[in-house]
């Protein structure tokens, strides 16, 4: 079946550090891939998405590239800020199960000033 | 403003007392879902609906009921809540239509934190 695996947290970084959160997926064909972010006390917001191989999603300085050959969708940011502290979820949707999104377990990110 | 709303946001109740969490979306989306979020488990789908009067079980449906009598509303019903249903619940909606993006991107409500004692 379809699944998403993302790196365990928590991840703690200093402000302005480089961020990578790894995400790999298992699915047939070409799923759509997403990163959602959950700030403290809030719901999930879509951070970025990619719908086909080699697509790069980007938003708020975050980027992720859809890599079909490695079935990966790693999240990166060149210089993190304290305000980026949140839980990040990698997710996929697939036409075979279009009614739902399959989430990874989430990675908690904390940024020190 | 396009949005998914849920009520209540916070609820503390006792074992066995029936409760309903409401969910409404204003985007004319066909698909709606309920998820629960638990530490270390991410989000798991409880029930989903592909259109009015069409509902089906997700990954963790035990102890829950849903109904979809109108396209915009998708209430979650706990007939006899138990402490293991203490969780953070999210409603979400999406559309398969190309005009809506066609990526099945889900829009989430703000969440309902339920505590069952």
Coordinates of C-alpha atoms in Angstrom, one line a residue:
Chain A
X1 CA 0.0 0.0 0.0
X2 CA 0.9 3.7 -0.1
X3 CA 3.0 5.0 2.8
X4 CA 5.2 7.9 3.9
X5 CA 8.2 7.7 6.1
X6 CA 9.8 10.8 7.5
X7 CA 12.7 11.4 9.9
X8 CA 12.1 11.1 13.6
X9 CA 12.2 14.2 15.6
X10 CA 12.6 16.3 17.5
X11 CA 15.0 18.4 15.5
X12 CA 16.7 21.3 17.3
X13 CA 18.7 23.9 15.4
X14 CA 20.1 27.4 15.9
X15 CA 18.6 30.3 14.1
X16 CA 20.1 30.7 10.6
X17 CA 21.1 27.1 10.4
X18 CA 20.3 24.9 7.3
X19 CA 17.4 22.6 7.6
X20 CA 16.7 19.2 6.0
X21 CA 13.8 17.0 7.0
X22 CA 13.9 13.7 5.1
X23 CA 10.8 12.1 3.6
X24 CA 10.5 9.0 1.5
X25 CA 7.3 7.5 0.1
X26 CA 6.0 4.2 -1.3
X27 CA 3.4 4.4 -4.0
X28 CA 2.7 3.2 -7.5
X29 CA 2.7 5.6 -10.3
X30 CA 2.9 9.3 -9.6
X31 CA 1.3 10.4 -6.3
X32 CA 1.0 14.1 -5.4
X33 CA 3.3 15.0 -2.5
X34 CA 2.8 17.6 0.2
X35 CA 4.4 19.2 3.2
X36 CA 2.0 20.4 5.8
X37 CA 3.0 22.5 8.8
X38 CA 1.3 22.7 12.2
X39 CA 2.2 25.7 14.4
X40 CA 1.7 25.4 18.1
X41 CA -2.0 25.3 18.9
X42 CA -3.1 25.5 15.3
X43 CA -4.4 23.2 12.6
X44 CA -2.5 22.0 9.5
X45 CA -1.6 24.3 6.8
X46 CA -0.3 23.4 3.4
X47 CA 3.3 24.5 3.1
X48 CA 4.1 23.3 -0.4
X49 CA 3.3 20.6 -2.9
X50 CA 4.5 18.9 -6.1
X51 CA 2.5 16.8 -8.5
X52 CA 5.0 15.3 -10.8
X53 CA 8.6 14.1 -11.0
X54 CA 11.2 16.8 -10.8
X55 CA 8.7 19.4 -9.7
X56 CA 10.0 21.7 -7.0
X57 CA 7.5 23.1 -4.5
X58 CA 8.5 26.2 -2.6
X59 CA 7.0 28.6 -0.1
X60 CA 8.2 30.8 2.8
X61 CA 11.9 29.9 1.9
X62 CA 11.2 26.2 2.1
X63 CA 11.7 23.9 -0.8
X64 CA 11.2 20.3 -1.7
X65 CA 11.9 18.4 -5.0
X66 CA 9.9 15.4 -6.1
X67 CA 12.5 12.8 -6.8
X68 CA 10.9 9.8 -8.5
X69 CA 14.2 7.8 -8.8
X70 CA 14.7 7.9 -5.0
X71 CA 11.0 8.2 -4.0
X72 CA 11.9 11.2 -1.9
X73 CA 10.5 14.6 -1.1
X74 CA 13.0 16.1 1.4
X75 CA 12.1 19.5 2.9
X76 CA 14.9 22.1 3.0
X77 CA 15.4 25.7 4.1
X78 CA 18.6 27.6 3.9
X79 CA 18.3 29.7 7.0
X80 CA 15.7 28.9 9.6
X81 CA 14.1 31.4 12.0
X82 CA 12.6 31.0 15.4
X83 CA 9.1 31.4 13.8
X84 CA 9.7 28.2 11.9
X85 CA 9.3 26.1 15.1
X86 CA 6.5 23.8 14.3
X87 CA 5.6 20.2 13.5
X88 CA 6.1 19.3 9.8
X89 CA 4.2 16.5 8.1
X90 CA 5.1 14.9 4.8
X91 CA 2.1 13.5 3.0
X92 CA 0.9 12.0 -0.3
X93 CA -2.3 11.6 -2.1
X94 CA -2.9 9.1 -4.9
X95 CA -5.7 8.6 -7.4
X96 CA -6.3 5.1 -6.0
X97 CA -7.3 6.6 -2.7
X98 CA -8.2 10.1 -3.6
X99 CA -10.4 10.6 -0.6
X100 CA -7.6 10.8 1.8
X101 CA -4.1 11.9 2.4
X102 CA -1.5 9.6 3.9
X103 CA 0.7 11.3 6.4
X104 CA 4.1 10.6 7.9
X105 CA 4.4 10.7 11.6
X106 CA 5.5 14.3 11.8
X107 CA 8.8 15.9 12.7
X108 CA 8.9 18.5 15.5
X109 CA 11.3 21.3 14.8
X110 CA 12.6 23.7 17.4
X111 CA 14.7 26.7 16.6
X112 CA 16.9 28.4 19.2
X113 CA 17.5 32.1 19.0
Chain B
X1 CA -12.8 33.3 2.6
X2 CA -12.4 29.6 1.7
X3 CA -12.3 27.6 4.9
X4 CA -13.2 24.6 7.0
X5 CA -14.8 25.3 10.3
X6 CA -15.1 22.9 13.3
X7 CA -17.0 23.2 16.6
X8 CA -16.3 23.1 19.4
X9 CA -12.6 23.7 19.5
X10 CA -12.2 22.2 22.9
X11 CA -14.4 19.7 24.6
X12 CA -14.1 17.8 27.9
X13 CA -16.7 15.1 28.5
X14 CA -17.3 11.9 30.5
X15 CA -17.3 8.3 29.4
X16 CA -20.5 7.3 27.6
X17 CA -22.0 10.8 27.1
X18 CA -22.9 11.1 23.4
X19 CA -21.3 14.0 21.6
X20 CA -21.1 15.5 18.1
X21 CA -18.4 17.6 16.5
X22 CA -19.5 19.7 13.6
X23 CA -17.6 20.4 10.4
X24 CA -18.5 22.7 7.6
X25 CA -16.8 23.8 4.4
X26 CA -17.6 26.6 2.0
X27 CA -15.6 25.4 -1.0
X28 CA -18.2 23.1 -2.6
X29 CA -15.8 20.2 -2.1
X30 CA -17.0 16.7 -2.8
X31 CA -14.6 14.9 -0.4
X32 CA -14.6 15.3 3.3
X33 CA -12.7 13.4 6.0
X34 CA -12.1 13.2 9.7
X35 CA -8.7 12.5 11.1
X36 CA -7.4 12.0 14.6
X37 CA -3.9 13.1 15.6
X38 CA -2.1 11.3 18.4
X39 CA 1.6 11.7 19.4
X40 CA 3.9 9.6 17.4
X41 CA 1.2 8.3 15.1
X42 CA 0.7 11.3 12.9
X43 CA -2.8 11.7 11.5
X44 CA -5.1 8.7 10.9
X45 CA -8.3 8.8 8.9
X46 CA -11.4 7.9 10.8
X47 CA -14.1 8.2 8.1
X48 CA -14.5 9.9 4.8
X49 CA -17.2 10.9 2.4
X50 CA -17.0 11.2 -1.4
X51 CA -20.3 13.0 -1.7
X52 CA -23.7 13.5 -0.1
X53 CA -25.0 10.2 1.4
X54 CA -21.7 8.4 0.5
X55 CA -19.5 7.6 3.4
X56 CA -17.0 4.9 4.2
X57 CA -14.6 3.8 6.9
X58 CA -11.0 5.0 7.1
X59 CA -8.2 3.4 9.1
X60 CA -9.6 3.8 12.6
X61 CA -13.4 3.9 12.4
X62 CA -14.3 2.0 15.6
X63 CA -16.4 4.1 18.0
X64 CA -17.3 6.8 15.5
X65 CA -20.2 7.6 13.2
X66 CA -20.6 10.1 10.5
X67 CA -23.3 11.4 8.2
X68 CA -23.3 13.5 5.1
X69 CA -26.8 14.9 4.4
X70 CA -25.6 18.1 2.9
X71 CA -22.5 18.7 0.8
X72 CA -21.1 21.3 3.1
X73 CA -21.5 19.5 6.4
X74 CA -19.9 16.4 7.8
X75 CA -20.5 15.9 11.6
X76 CA -18.5 13.3 13.6
X77 CA -20.6 11.5 16.2
X78 CA -19.3 9.6 19.2
X79 CA -22.2 7.6 20.5
X80 CA -20.5 6.4 23.7
X81 CA -17.1 8.1 24.1
X82 CA -14.3 6.3 25.9
X83 CA -11.0 7.6 27.3
X84 CA -9.0 6.1 24.3
X85 CA -10.9 8.6 22.1
X86 CA -9.1 11.5 23.8
X87 CA -7.3 13.1 20.9
X88 CA -7.0 16.0 18.6
X89 CA -9.5 15.8 15.7
X90 CA -9.3 17.4 12.3
X91 CA -11.9 17.7 9.6
X92 CA -10.7 18.2 6.0
X93 CA -12.1 18.7 2.6
X94 CA -10.8 18.3 -0.9
X95 CA -11.9 18.0 -4.5
X96 CA -10.8 15.8 -7.4
X97 CA -11.9 18.3 -10.0
X98 CA -9.2 19.7 -12.2
X99 CA -10.7 23.1 -11.7
X100 CA -9.9 22.8 -8.0
X101 CA -6.3 21.8 -8.7
X102 CA -6.9 18.1 -9.2
X103 CA -4.2 17.2 -6.7
X104 CA -6.6 16.2 -4.0
X105 CA -5.0 18.7 -1.7
X106 CA -6.8 18.7 1.6
X107 CA -7.9 21.8 3.5
X108 CA -8.0 21.4 7.2
X109 CA -10.2 22.8 9.9
X110 CA -8.6 24.3 13.1
X111 CA -9.0 21.1 15.1
X112 CA -11.1 20.0 18.1
X113 CA -9.3 18.9 21.2
X114 CA -11.4 16.2 22.9
X115 CA -10.8 14.9 26.4
X116 CA -12.9 12.0 27.7
X117 CA -12.6 11.3 31.4

